[in-house]
Short mmCIF file of C-alpha atoms in Angstrom, two decimals:
data_model
loop_
_atom_site.label_atom_id
_atom_site.label_comp_id
_atom_site.label_asym_id
_atom_site.label_seq_id
_atom_site.Cartn_x
_atom_site.Cartn_y
_atom_site.Cartn_z
CA MET Z 1 -77.24 60.02 -80.24
CA GLU Z 2 -77.07 57.27 -83.60
CA ASN Z 3 -78.52 55.03 -81.38
CA GLY Z 4 -81.57 57.24 -80.58
CA GLY Z 5 -81.97 57.85 -84.15
CA VAL Z 6 -81.60 53.31 -85.27
CA LEU Z 7 -83.93 52.87 -82.36
CA LEU Z 8 -87.23 55.68 -83.89
CA GLU Z 9 -86.40 54.08 -87.50
CA ALA Z 10 -87.24 50.16 -85.91
CA GLU Z 11 -89.75 51.65 -84.05
CA LYS Z 12 -91.65 54.21 -87.12
CA ASP Z 13 -91.50 50.56 -89.51
CA TYR Z 14 -93.32 48.30 -86.01
CA GLN Z 15 -95.74 50.67 -86.27
CA LYS Z 16 -96.40 50.62 -90.22
CA GLN Z 17 -96.01 46.49 -89.71
CA TYR Z 18 -98.64 47.32 -87.28
CA ARG Z 19 -101.20 49.73 -88.92
CA LEU Z 20 -100.99 47.11 -92.30
CA SER Z 21 -101.70 43.07 -89.85
CA SER Z 22 -104.27 45.47 -87.78
CA TRP Z 23 -105.74 46.78 -91.44
CA TRP Z 24 -105.99 42.97 -92.35
CA ILE Z 25 -107.14 41.49 -89.75
CA GLU Z 26 -110.47 44.37 -89.30
CA SER Z 27 -111.03 43.97 -93.36
CA ARG Z 28 -110.58 40.42 -94.55
CA ALA Z 29 -113.73 39.63 -94.13
CA GLY Z 30 -115.05 42.32 -96.41
CA VAL Z 31 -112.42 41.59 -98.98
CA LYS Z 32 -113.13 37.90 -99.06
CA ARG Z 33 -116.98 39.69 -99.49
CA LEU Z 34 -115.62 41.61 -102.27
CA GLY Z 35 -113.98 38.90 -103.24
CA LEU Z 36 -117.05 36.96 -103.88
CA ILE Z 37 -119.01 38.91 -105.02
CA LEU Z 38 -116.77 40.03 -108.20
CA PHE Z 39 -116.58 36.97 -108.96
CA ALA Z 40 -120.03 36.29 -108.76
CA CYS Z 41 -120.60 38.95 -111.50
CA ALA Z 42 -118.08 38.02 -113.92
CA ASP Z 43 -120.61 34.30 -113.55
CA LEU Z 44 -123.58 36.31 -114.10
CA LEU Z 45 -121.94 37.90 -117.16
CA LEU Z 46 -120.50 34.44 -118.87
CA ILE Z 47 -124.61 33.18 -117.45
CA ALA Z 48 -125.54 36.15 -119.48
CA PHE Z 49 -123.57 36.34 -122.47
CA VAL Z 50 -124.55 31.96 -123.10
CA ALA Z 51 -128.32 33.38 -122.92
CA TRP Z 52 -127.47 35.85 -125.11
CA THR Z 53 -125.78 33.76 -128.24
CA PHE Z 54 -128.46 30.93 -127.77
CA VAL Z 55 -131.15 32.93 -128.14
CA ASP Z 56 -129.63 34.84 -131.11
CA VAL Z 57 -128.61 31.88 -133.01
CA TYR Z 58 -131.61 30.50 -132.77
CA VAL Z 59 -134.51 32.98 -132.18
CA VAL Z 60 -133.26 35.97 -133.41
CA SER Z 61 -130.99 36.13 -136.00
CA TYR Z 62 -132.49 32.04 -137.07
CA ALA Z 63 -133.63 32.89 -140.45
CA ASP Z 64 -130.71 34.94 -140.91
CA GLU Z 65 -128.62 32.39 -140.82
CA GLN Z 66 -130.12 29.23 -142.16
CA ARG Z 67 -130.25 31.53 -145.03
CA ALA Z 68 -126.51 31.82 -144.69
CA VAL Z 69 -125.97 28.20 -144.53
CA LEU Z 70 -127.93 28.08 -147.83
CA GLU Z 71 -126.50 30.25 -149.82
CA LEU Z 72 -123.18 28.59 -148.94
CA ALA Z 73 -124.04 25.40 -149.83
CA ALA Z 74 -125.21 26.61 -153.23
CA TYR Z 75 -122.33 28.51 -154.02
CA GLY Z 76 -120.99 25.18 -153.20
CA GLN Z 77 -122.09 23.04 -155.35
CA GLY Z 78 -121.28 25.16 -157.91
CA ASP Z 79 -118.06 25.09 -157.09
CA LEU Z 80 -118.28 21.18 -157.28
CA ARG Z 81 -119.83 21.16 -160.61
CA ALA Z 82 -118.00 23.67 -162.75
CA TYR Z 83 -115.18 21.91 -160.88
CA SER Z 84 -116.26 18.18 -161.60
CA SER Z 85 -117.00 19.52 -165.37
CA ALA Z 86 -113.43 21.29 -165.66
CA THR Z 87 -111.92 17.75 -164.32
CA ALA Z 88 -114.42 14.79 -166.38
CA ALA Z 89 -113.66 13.19 -168.62
CA ASP Z 90 -115.15 13.33 -172.36
CA ASP Z 91 -117.09 11.47 -174.60
CA LEU Z 92 -115.75 9.12 -177.20
CA GLU Z 93 -114.83 9.95 -180.54
CA ALA Z 94 -115.65 7.07 -182.63
CA GLY Z 95 -113.97 7.29 -186.85
CA LYS Z 96 -115.96 6.39 -189.88
CA ALA Z 97 -117.79 3.15 -190.04
CA THR Z 98 -117.61 1.06 -193.00
CA ALA Z 99 -117.81 -2.21 -194.10
CA VAL Z 100 -115.39 -4.49 -195.64
CA LEU Z 101 -116.23 -7.64 -197.81
CA SER Z 102 -114.62 -11.00 -195.78
CA THR Z 103 -116.36 -14.02 -197.18
CA THR Z 104 -118.48 -15.17 -199.48
CA GLY Z 105 -121.83 -13.63 -198.33
CA THR Z 106 -120.21 -12.00 -195.31
CA TYR Z 107 -118.86 -8.55 -194.23
CA ASP Z 108 -116.72 -7.11 -191.05
CA LEU Z 109 -118.00 -4.08 -189.91
CA TYR Z 110 -114.46 -1.89 -189.20
CA ALA Z 111 -114.51 1.42 -187.04
CA THR Z 112 -111.76 3.74 -184.93
CA LEU Z 113 -112.17 4.88 -181.87
CA THR Z 114 -110.56 7.25 -180.05
CA ASN Z 115 -110.45 8.09 -176.88
CA PRO Z 116 -109.25 12.27 -175.75
CA ASN Z 117 -108.60 11.81 -172.29
CA PRO Z 118 -105.34 11.92 -171.14
CA ASP Z 119 -106.16 10.48 -167.36
CA TRP Z 120 -109.26 8.14 -168.31
CA TRP Z 121 -109.31 4.63 -170.01
CA ALA Z 122 -112.82 3.62 -170.00
CA GLU Z 123 -115.15 -0.29 -170.52
CA PHE Z 124 -117.68 -0.05 -173.27
CA ALA Z 125 -120.49 -1.79 -174.79
CA TYR Z 126 -120.53 -1.78 -178.76
CA ALA Z 127 -122.58 -2.83 -181.73
CA PHE Z 128 -122.66 -2.32 -185.35
CA THR Z 129 -126.25 -0.94 -187.00
CA SER Z 130 -126.36 -1.13 -191.41
CA SER Z 131 -128.67 -1.81 -193.61
CA ALA Z 132 -127.60 -5.80 -192.44
CA GLY Z 133 -129.11 -4.86 -189.44
CA THR Z 134 -127.82 -4.44 -185.79
CA THR Z 135 -125.53 -7.01 -183.85
CA ASP Z 136 -124.98 -8.22 -180.59
CA GLN Z 137 -123.39 -5.89 -178.24
CA ALA Z 138 -120.11 -6.92 -176.95
CA ASP Z 139 -117.82 -5.21 -174.63
CA GLY Z 140 -114.32 -3.37 -174.80
CA TYR Z 141 -112.13 -0.99 -173.45
CA ILE Z 142 -109.91 1.25 -174.25
CA LEU Z 143 -106.83 3.42 -172.73
CA PRO Z 144 -106.31 6.53 -171.64
CA GLY Z 145 -105.19 9.20 -175.86
CA ALA Z 146 -105.47 5.83 -176.77
CA GLU Z 147 -106.86 4.97 -180.59
CA LYS Z 148 -108.24 1.43 -181.89
CA PRO Z 149 -110.33 -0.58 -184.18
CA ILE Z 150 -113.32 -1.43 -183.11
CA ILE Z 151 -114.80 -4.99 -185.63
CA ALA Z 152 -117.40 -7.18 -185.94
CA TYR Z 153 -116.79 -9.54 -188.00
CA LEU Z 154 -118.60 -11.77 -190.92
CA VAL Z 155 -122.11 -9.82 -190.42
CA GLU Z 156 -124.59 -11.69 -193.24
CA SER Z 157 -125.37 -9.90 -196.04
CA LEU Z 158 -126.09 -10.63 -199.69
CA ALA Z 159 -124.63 -7.13 -200.42
CA ALA Z 160 -122.32 -4.94 -198.73
CA PRO Z 161 -123.86 -2.71 -195.98
CA ARG Z 162 -125.39 0.86 -196.30
CA SER Z 163 -125.20 2.95 -193.41
CA VAL Z 164 -122.55 1.23 -190.91
CA SER Z 165 -122.63 3.07 -187.60
CA LEU Z 166 -120.58 2.14 -184.52
CA VAL Z 167 -122.86 2.47 -181.07
CA ILE Z 168 -121.33 2.78 -178.00
CA SER Z 169 -123.25 2.61 -175.16
CA GLU Z 170 -122.58 1.86 -171.19
CA VAL Z 171 -119.33 3.29 -170.70
CA VAL Z 172 -117.52 3.19 -167.27
CA TRP Z 173 -114.62 6.04 -167.16
CA HIS Z 174 -112.04 5.32 -164.43
CA ARG Z 175 -109.38 7.80 -163.48
CA VAL Z 176 -106.04 6.32 -163.54
CA ASP Z 177 -104.71 6.57 -160.51
CA HIS Z 178 -100.72 8.09 -161.04
CA HIS Z 179 -100.28 7.88 -156.68
CA VAL Z 180 -99.68 4.26 -159.09
CA THR Z 181 -98.57 4.59 -162.20
CA GLY Z 182 -96.49 7.90 -162.00
CA ASP Z 183 -96.05 9.00 -165.47
CA TYR Z 184 -98.49 7.54 -167.67
CA ALA Z 185 -96.30 7.46 -170.79
CA GLN Z 186 -93.74 5.55 -169.29
CA TRP Z 187 -95.71 3.22 -167.07
CA PHE Z 188 -97.28 1.94 -170.39
CA ASP Z 189 -94.11 1.61 -172.34
CA ASP Z 190 -92.43 -0.43 -169.67
CA ARG Z 191 -96.07 -2.68 -169.86
CA ILE Z 192 -96.88 -2.69 -173.55
CA GLY Z 193 -93.31 -2.53 -174.90
CA PHE Z 194 -93.49 -4.84 -177.85
CA ASP Z 195 -92.28 -4.97 -181.05
CA ILE Z 196 -94.25 -5.71 -184.35
CA SER Z 197 -91.98 -6.08 -187.09
CA ASN Z 198 -92.34 -8.21 -190.57
CA ALA Z 199 -96.18 -7.70 -190.73
CA SER Z 200 -97.19 -8.98 -194.19
CA PHE Z 201 -99.74 -9.96 -196.50
CA GLU Z 202 -99.19 -12.52 -199.21
CA SER Z 203 -101.05 -14.97 -201.19
CA VAL Z 204 -100.63 -18.69 -201.00
CA GLU Z 205 -101.58 -22.23 -201.59
CA LEU Z 206 -102.78 -24.68 -199.31
CA ASP Z 207 -104.74 -27.70 -200.06
CA GLY Z 208 -104.61 -26.95 -202.95
CA LYS Z 209 -106.58 -23.18 -202.67
CA THR Z 210 -105.01 -19.67 -202.67
CA ILE Z 211 -105.18 -17.56 -199.86
CA GLY Z 212 -104.00 -14.78 -198.17
CA ARG Z 213 -101.21 -14.64 -195.08
CA VAL Z 214 -101.08 -12.20 -192.88
CA SER Z 215 -97.48 -12.47 -191.01
CA PHE Z 216 -95.48 -10.31 -188.89
CA THR Z 217 -92.58 -10.90 -186.08
CA VAL Z 218 -93.93 -9.45 -182.40
CA LYS Z 219 -91.48 -9.63 -179.63
CA ASN Z 220 -92.29 -9.15 -175.71
CA ASN Z 221 -89.30 -6.11 -174.81
CA THR Z 222 -91.20 -5.74 -170.74
CA ALA Z 223 -90.20 -6.77 -168.10
CA TYR Z 224 -94.20 -8.69 -168.22
CA SER Z 225 -95.61 -11.77 -169.05
CA TYR Z 226 -99.19 -11.78 -170.54
CA TYR Z 227 -102.05 -14.27 -170.91
CA GLU Z 228 -103.85 -14.19 -174.33
CA PRO Z 229 -103.11 -10.96 -175.58
CA ALA Z 230 -104.25 -10.07 -179.09
CA PHE Z 231 -103.58 -8.37 -182.29
CA THR Z 232 -105.92 -6.37 -185.08
CA ALA Z 233 -103.97 -6.69 -188.44
CA THR Z 234 -105.54 -4.14 -190.56
CA LEU Z 235 -105.50 -4.33 -194.13
CA LEU Z 236 -104.63 -1.12 -196.33
CA ARG Z 237 -104.52 -0.08 -200.02
CA ALA Z 238 -103.27 3.31 -200.08
CA SER Z 239 -105.25 4.74 -197.32
CA SER Z 240 -108.73 2.54 -196.94
CA VAL Z 241 -109.22 -0.48 -195.18
CA VAL Z 242 -109.77 -2.74 -197.38
CA GLY Z 243 -110.11 -5.73 -195.28
CA VAL Z 244 -109.03 -6.30 -190.83
CA THR Z 245 -108.58 -9.86 -189.42
CA GLY Z 246 -106.90 -10.78 -186.20
CA THR Z 247 -106.19 -13.52 -183.57
CA SER Z 248 -104.80 -13.24 -179.45
CA LEU Z 249 -101.58 -15.93 -178.52
CA SER Z 250 -102.66 -18.25 -175.31
CA ASP Z 251 -99.41 -16.59 -173.85
CA LEU Z 252 -96.51 -13.85 -174.05
CA VAL Z 253 -93.50 -14.55 -171.87
CA SER Z 254 -91.05 -11.62 -171.29
CA GLY Z 255 -88.30 -11.12 -173.87
CA GLU Z 256 -89.95 -14.36 -175.32
CA GLU Z 257 -90.45 -13.67 -179.24
CA GLN Z 258 -93.15 -14.52 -181.07
CA ASN Z 259 -93.64 -15.62 -185.25
CA VAL Z 260 -97.09 -15.06 -185.99
CA THR Z 261 -99.43 -16.46 -188.93
CA ILE Z 262 -103.15 -15.43 -189.38
CA ASN Z 263 -104.84 -17.19 -192.78
CA TRP Z 264 -107.44 -15.09 -194.42
CA PHE Z 265 -109.82 -17.88 -196.67
CA GLY Z 266 -111.73 -15.36 -198.13
CA THR Z 267 -111.27 -13.02 -201.44
CA ILE Z 268 -107.71 -11.67 -201.36
CA PRO Z 269 -107.47 -7.93 -201.68
CA ASN Z 270 -104.72 -5.61 -203.20
CA VAL Z 271 -103.26 -4.70 -200.48
CA SER Z 272 -100.42 -1.95 -199.96
CA LYS Z 273 -99.84 -2.54 -196.67
CA VAL Z 274 -100.32 -3.69 -192.80
CA GLU Z 275 -101.06 -2.52 -189.99
CA ILE Z 276 -100.41 -4.69 -186.68
CA SER Z 277 -102.27 -3.10 -182.81
CA ALA Z 278 -101.19 -4.72 -179.22
CA SER Z 279 -104.35 -5.32 -177.38
CA VAL Z 280 -103.32 -5.50 -174.03
CA ASN Z 281 -104.86 -4.08 -171.12
CA PRO Z 282 -102.48 -3.82 -168.06
CA PHE Z 283 -104.60 -2.78 -165.70
CA ASP Z 284 -106.74 -5.90 -165.56
CA ILE Z 285 -104.97 -8.08 -163.50
CA LEU Z 286 -106.23 -10.87 -164.86
CA SER Z 287 -104.08 -10.00 -168.05
CA TYR Z 288 -100.83 -10.70 -166.66
CA LYS Z 289 -98.88 -14.07 -166.63
CA PRO Z 290 -96.83 -14.65 -162.70
CA LEU Z 291 -93.54 -15.65 -162.92
CA GLU Z 292 -92.16 -18.50 -162.25
CA GLY Z 293 -92.21 -19.04 -158.58
CA GLU Z 294 -95.17 -15.68 -158.67
CA THR Z 295 -97.84 -16.04 -157.45
CA THR Z 296 -101.15 -14.68 -158.90
CA GLU Z 297 -101.61 -11.95 -155.93
CA ASP Z 298 -98.33 -11.05 -155.78
CA THR Z 299 -99.02 -8.53 -159.51
CA ARG Z 300 -101.63 -7.58 -157.09
CA THR Z 301 -98.95 -4.53 -156.00
CA ARG Z 302 -97.68 -3.55 -159.62
CA VAL Z 303 -100.99 -3.27 -160.92
CA GLN Z 304 -104.77 -1.60 -160.15
CA LEU Z 305 -107.79 -3.93 -158.99
CA ARG Z 306 -109.73 -4.63 -162.45
CA GLY Z 307 -112.73 -3.15 -163.45
CA ARG Z 308 -116.19 -5.32 -165.52
CA ARG Z 309 -113.86 -6.48 -168.10
#
Protein backbone atom coordinates (compact mmCIF):
# COMPACT_ATOMS: atom_id res chain seq x y z
CA MET A 1 0.00 0.00 0.00
CA GLU A 2 2.87 2.34 0.85
CA ASN A 3 4.58 1.54 -2.46
CA GLY A 4 1.43 2.47 -4.34
CA GLY A 5 1.37 5.91 -2.68
CA VAL A 6 4.98 6.58 -3.57
CA LEU A 7 4.37 5.63 -7.19
CA LEU A 8 1.32 7.89 -7.32
CA GLU A 9 3.32 10.88 -6.07
CA ALA A 10 6.10 10.21 -8.60
CA GLU A 11 3.54 9.99 -11.39
CA LYS A 12 2.04 13.34 -10.36
CA ASP A 13 5.50 15.02 -10.39
CA TYR A 14 6.22 13.50 -13.80
CA GLN A 15 2.93 14.76 -15.20
CA LYS A 16 3.58 18.25 -13.84
CA GLN A 17 7.05 18.33 -15.39
CA TYR A 18 5.68 16.93 -18.64
CA ARG A 19 2.99 19.63 -18.86
CA LEU A 20 5.58 22.37 -18.16
CA SER A 21 7.95 21.01 -20.79
CA SER A 22 5.13 20.69 -23.30
CA TRP A 23 4.03 24.27 -22.66
CA TRP A 24 7.58 25.62 -23.14
CA ILE A 25 8.01 23.71 -26.40
CA GLU A 26 4.69 24.96 -27.71
CA SER A 27 5.07 28.58 -26.41
CA ARG A 28 8.80 29.24 -26.86
CA ALA A 29 8.37 31.00 -30.17
CA GLY A 30 5.60 33.19 -28.75
CA VAL A 31 7.63 34.12 -25.68
CA LYS A 32 10.55 35.06 -27.93
CA ARG A 33 8.27 37.23 -30.09
CA LEU A 34 6.89 38.92 -26.95
CA GLY A 35 10.40 39.69 -25.74
CA LEU A 36 11.32 41.21 -29.10
CA ILE A 37 8.15 43.29 -29.06
CA LEU A 38 8.88 44.59 -25.54
CA PHE A 39 12.50 45.40 -26.51
CA ALA A 40 11.29 47.23 -29.64
CA CYS A 41 8.79 49.21 -27.58
CA ALA A 42 11.48 50.23 -25.10
CA ASP A 43 13.77 51.23 -27.94
CA LEU A 44 11.01 53.28 -29.55
CA LEU A 45 10.27 55.01 -26.25
CA LEU A 46 13.97 55.88 -25.83
CA ILE A 47 14.18 57.24 -29.37
CA ALA A 48 11.00 59.24 -28.81
CA PHE A 49 12.41 60.68 -25.56
CA VAL A 50 15.66 61.73 -27.23
CA ALA A 51 13.78 63.26 -30.14
CA TRP A 52 11.46 65.17 -27.84
CA THR A 53 14.39 66.43 -25.76
CA PHE A 54 16.14 67.64 -28.91
CA VAL A 55 13.00 69.39 -30.14
CA ASP A 56 12.32 70.91 -26.72
CA VAL A 57 15.86 72.24 -26.28
CA TYR A 58 16.43 73.59 -29.79
CA VAL A 59 12.87 74.51 -30.84
CA VAL A 60 10.25 74.75 -28.11
CA SER A 61 12.34 76.06 -25.17
CA TYR A 62 15.31 77.52 -27.03
CA ALA A 63 14.40 81.16 -26.38
CA ASP A 64 13.78 80.51 -22.67
CA GLU A 65 17.07 78.61 -22.34
CA GLN A 66 19.02 81.41 -24.00
CA ARG A 67 17.37 83.95 -21.72
CA ALA A 68 18.29 81.88 -18.66
CA VAL A 69 21.91 81.54 -19.80
CA LEU A 70 22.19 85.29 -20.37
CA GLU A 71 20.70 85.99 -16.95
CA LEU A 72 23.17 83.61 -15.30
CA ALA A 73 26.04 85.26 -17.17
CA ALA A 74 24.85 88.70 -16.11
CA TYR A 75 24.46 87.67 -12.48
CA GLY A 76 27.87 85.98 -12.60
CA GLN A 77 29.50 89.15 -13.96
CA GLY A 78 27.88 91.13 -11.18
CA ASP A 79 29.25 88.72 -8.57
CA LEU A 80 32.68 88.76 -10.19
CA ARG A 81 32.63 92.56 -10.31
CA ALA A 82 31.64 92.71 -6.64
CA TYR A 83 34.39 90.23 -5.69
CA SER A 84 37.00 92.08 -7.75
CA SER A 85 36.01 95.40 -6.19
CA ALA A 86 36.15 93.94 -2.69
CA THR A 87 39.62 92.44 -3.18
CA ALA A 88 41.19 95.11 -5.43
CA ALA A 89 44.08 97.20 -4.18
CA ASP A 90 43.31 100.66 -2.81
CA ASP A 91 45.05 103.65 -4.37
CA LEU A 92 48.46 104.76 -3.17
CA GLU A 93 48.29 107.76 -0.85
CA ALA A 94 50.66 110.68 -1.42
CA GLY A 95 51.40 112.98 1.50
CA LYS A 96 51.92 116.70 1.33
CA ALA A 97 54.85 117.58 -0.92
CA THR A 98 57.37 120.22 0.02
CA ALA A 99 60.58 121.82 -1.22
CA VAL A 100 63.71 122.01 0.96
CA LEU A 101 66.84 123.97 0.17
CA SER A 102 69.72 121.84 -1.10
CA THR A 103 72.53 124.00 -2.52
CA THR A 104 72.42 127.56 -3.72
CA GLY A 105 69.82 127.76 -6.49
CA THR A 106 68.64 124.15 -6.11
CA TYR A 107 65.94 122.49 -4.04
CA ASP A 108 64.99 118.93 -3.20
CA LEU A 109 61.32 118.06 -3.62
CA TYR A 110 60.05 115.65 -1.00
CA ALA A 111 56.83 113.76 -0.22
CA THR A 112 55.86 110.56 1.53
CA LEU A 113 53.97 107.79 -0.24
CA THR A 114 51.87 105.22 1.61
CA ASN A 115 50.64 101.84 0.40
CA PRO A 116 47.53 100.99 2.50
CA ASN A 117 47.32 97.44 1.12
CA PRO A 118 48.73 94.59 3.22
CA ASP A 119 48.54 92.08 0.33
CA TRP A 120 49.75 94.17 -2.62
CA TRP A 121 53.01 95.80 -3.60
CA ALA A 122 53.30 98.23 -6.49
CA GLU A 123 55.65 99.53 -9.14
CA PHE A 124 54.95 103.01 -10.45
CA ALA A 125 56.25 106.08 -12.23
CA TYR A 126 56.39 109.46 -10.52
CA ALA A 127 57.23 113.10 -11.08
CA PHE A 128 56.90 116.34 -9.14
CA THR A 129 55.13 119.41 -10.45
CA SER A 130 55.70 122.86 -9.00
CA SER A 131 56.17 126.48 -9.95
CA ALA A 132 59.66 125.39 -11.07
CA GLY A 133 58.17 123.04 -13.68
CA THR A 134 57.82 119.26 -13.88
CA THR A 135 60.68 116.95 -12.97
CA ASP A 136 61.79 114.06 -15.16
CA GLN A 137 59.71 110.94 -14.68
CA ALA A 138 61.34 108.24 -12.55
CA ASP A 139 60.39 104.72 -11.50
CA GLY A 140 59.78 103.46 -7.99
CA TYR A 141 58.20 100.71 -5.97
CA ILE A 142 56.50 100.40 -2.60
CA LEU A 143 56.02 97.31 -0.46
CA PRO A 144 52.79 96.17 1.21
CA GLY A 145 51.67 98.43 4.06
CA ALA A 146 54.78 100.60 3.70
CA GLU A 147 55.41 104.33 3.84
CA LYS A 148 58.47 105.64 2.05
CA PRO A 149 59.98 108.99 1.04
CA ILE A 150 59.83 110.01 -2.61
CA ILE A 151 62.42 112.61 -3.62
CA ALA A 152 63.52 114.60 -6.65
CA TYR A 153 66.98 116.00 -5.96
CA LEU A 154 68.57 119.26 -7.14
CA VAL A 155 65.63 120.96 -8.84
CA GLU A 156 66.89 124.33 -10.10
CA SER A 157 64.90 127.34 -8.96
CA LEU A 158 65.80 130.92 -7.97
CA ALA A 159 63.25 130.78 -5.15
CA ALA A 160 61.62 127.99 -3.20
CA PRO A 161 59.22 126.19 -5.58
CA ARG A 162 55.55 126.71 -4.77
CA SER A 163 52.51 124.45 -5.28
CA VAL A 164 54.62 121.30 -5.08
CA SER A 165 52.73 118.12 -5.92
CA LEU A 166 53.70 114.47 -6.32
CA VAL A 167 52.15 112.84 -9.39
CA ILE A 168 51.93 109.02 -9.44
CA SER A 169 51.21 107.20 -12.71
CA GLU A 170 51.59 103.84 -14.48
CA VAL A 171 50.88 101.88 -11.30
CA VAL A 172 51.40 98.12 -11.66
CA TRP A 173 50.02 96.07 -8.78
CA HIS A 174 51.42 92.71 -7.65
CA ARG A 175 49.50 90.53 -5.20
CA VAL A 176 51.59 88.88 -2.50
CA ASP A 177 51.59 85.12 -3.01
CA HIS A 178 51.17 83.80 0.52
CA HIS A 179 51.87 80.28 -0.75
CA VAL A 180 55.41 81.56 -1.28
CA THR A 181 55.78 84.01 1.62
CA GLY A 182 53.58 82.50 4.31
CA ASP A 183 53.10 85.24 6.90
CA TYR A 184 54.28 88.33 5.01
CA ALA A 185 55.40 90.31 8.08
CA GLN A 186 57.68 87.46 9.18
CA TRP A 187 58.87 86.88 5.61
CA PHE A 188 59.76 90.58 5.32
CA ASP A 189 61.55 90.69 8.68
CA ASP A 190 63.58 87.63 7.71
CA ARG A 191 64.86 89.48 4.64
CA ILE A 192 65.01 93.18 5.53
CA GLY A 193 66.08 92.89 9.15
CA PHE A 194 68.54 95.79 9.05
CA ASP A 195 69.64 97.26 12.36
CA ILE A 196 70.27 101.00 11.86
CA SER A 197 71.86 102.88 14.76
CA ASN A 198 73.91 105.95 15.72
CA ALA A 199 72.21 108.21 13.17
CA SER A 200 73.51 111.78 13.47
CA PHE A 201 74.07 115.04 11.60
CA GLU A 202 77.00 117.29 12.37
CA SER A 203 79.18 119.99 10.89
CA VAL A 204 82.72 119.01 9.91
CA GLU A 205 85.71 120.70 8.28
CA LEU A 206 86.70 119.43 4.83
CA ASP A 207 89.42 121.15 2.77
CA GLY A 208 88.96 124.34 4.73
CA LYS A 209 85.18 124.39 4.26
CA THR A 210 82.45 123.58 6.73
CA ILE A 211 80.06 120.95 5.45
CA GLY A 212 77.33 118.83 6.97
CA ARG A 213 77.72 115.10 7.42
CA VAL A 214 75.13 112.40 8.04
CA SER A 215 76.50 109.31 9.79
CA PHE A 216 74.89 106.03 10.77
CA THR A 217 75.70 102.36 11.26
CA VAL A 218 73.82 99.57 9.51
CA LYS A 219 74.06 95.87 10.26
CA ASN A 220 72.52 93.16 8.10
CA ASN A 221 71.00 90.72 10.59
CA THR A 222 69.43 88.54 7.91
CA ALA A 223 70.63 85.39 6.18
CA TYR A 224 70.53 87.23 2.84
CA SER A 225 73.09 89.41 1.10
CA TYR A 226 72.13 92.32 -1.16
CA TYR A 227 73.39 94.36 -4.05
CA GLU A 228 73.09 98.16 -3.81
CA PRO A 229 70.79 98.64 -0.82
CA ALA A 230 69.66 102.28 -0.78
CA PHE A 231 69.29 104.52 2.27
CA THR A 232 67.50 107.85 2.64
CA ALA A 233 68.32 110.32 5.42
CA THR A 234 65.52 112.71 6.38
CA LEU A 235 66.71 115.68 8.43
CA LEU A 236 64.14 117.05 10.85
CA ARG A 237 63.80 120.13 13.01
CA ALA A 238 61.08 119.14 15.43
CA SER A 239 58.51 117.64 13.03
CA SER A 240 59.48 119.72 9.98
CA VAL A 241 61.61 118.31 7.17
CA VAL A 242 64.59 120.61 6.63
CA GLY A 243 66.70 118.40 4.40
CA VAL A 244 66.88 115.06 2.59
CA THR A 245 69.77 113.11 1.19
CA GLY A 246 70.57 109.55 0.32
CA THR A 247 73.16 107.00 -0.72
CA SER A 248 73.49 103.38 -1.73
CA LEU A 249 76.10 100.78 -0.81
CA SER A 250 77.76 98.53 -3.35
CA ASP A 251 76.55 95.54 -1.35
CA LEU A 252 75.61 94.45 2.16
CA VAL A 253 76.55 90.90 3.06
CA SER A 254 74.71 88.77 5.60
CA GLY A 255 76.00 89.55 9.08
CA GLU A 256 78.02 92.55 7.88
CA GLU A 257 78.11 95.89 9.69
CA GLN A 258 79.02 99.10 7.85
CA ASN A 259 79.55 102.67 9.03
CA VAL A 260 77.99 105.00 6.46
CA THR A 261 78.66 108.71 5.94
CA ILE A 262 76.94 111.11 3.54
CA ASN A 263 78.45 114.56 3.01
CA TRP A 264 76.12 117.55 2.80
CA PHE A 265 77.53 120.42 0.69
CA GLY A 266 74.52 122.71 0.81
CA THR A 267 73.39 125.21 3.38
CA ILE A 268 73.71 123.50 6.75
CA PRO A 269 70.25 123.30 8.35
CA ASN A 270 69.47 123.26 12.05
CA VAL A 271 68.74 119.56 12.66
CA SER A 272 67.28 117.99 15.79
CA LYS A 273 66.67 114.47 14.47
CA VAL A 274 67.85 112.20 11.66
CA GLU A 275 65.65 109.42 10.31
CA ILE A 276 67.24 106.69 8.15
CA SER A 277 65.12 104.47 5.95
CA ALA A 278 66.37 101.48 3.95
CA SER A 279 65.11 100.56 0.50
CA VAL A 280 65.50 97.01 -0.80
CA ASN A 281 62.90 95.19 -2.86
CA PRO A 282 62.75 91.60 -1.57
CA PHE A 283 60.51 90.66 -4.53
CA ASP A 284 63.25 91.59 -7.02
CA ILE A 285 65.59 88.66 -7.69
CA LEU A 286 68.31 91.06 -8.81
CA SER A 287 68.45 92.61 -5.32
CA TYR A 288 69.97 89.44 -3.88
CA LYS A 289 73.68 88.78 -3.87
CA PRO A 290 74.36 85.04 -4.10
CA LEU A 291 76.21 83.45 -1.25
CA GLU A 292 79.71 82.16 -1.98
CA GLY A 293 79.38 78.96 -4.02
CA GLU A 294 75.73 79.66 -4.79
CA THR A 295 74.43 80.45 -8.28
CA THR A 296 72.09 83.33 -8.98
CA GLU A 297 69.52 80.90 -10.35
CA ASP A 298 69.32 79.13 -6.96
CA THR A 299 68.06 82.31 -5.30
CA ARG A 300 64.86 82.07 -7.34
CA THR A 301 63.64 79.50 -4.86
CA ARG A 302 63.61 82.23 -2.24
CA VAL A 303 61.67 85.05 -3.93
CA GLN A 304 59.05 85.68 -6.56
CA LEU A 305 60.05 86.49 -10.10
CA ARG A 306 60.64 90.17 -10.64
CA GLY A 307 58.44 92.52 -12.61
CA ARG A 308 59.48 95.91 -13.89
CA ARG A 309 62.15 97.46 -11.71
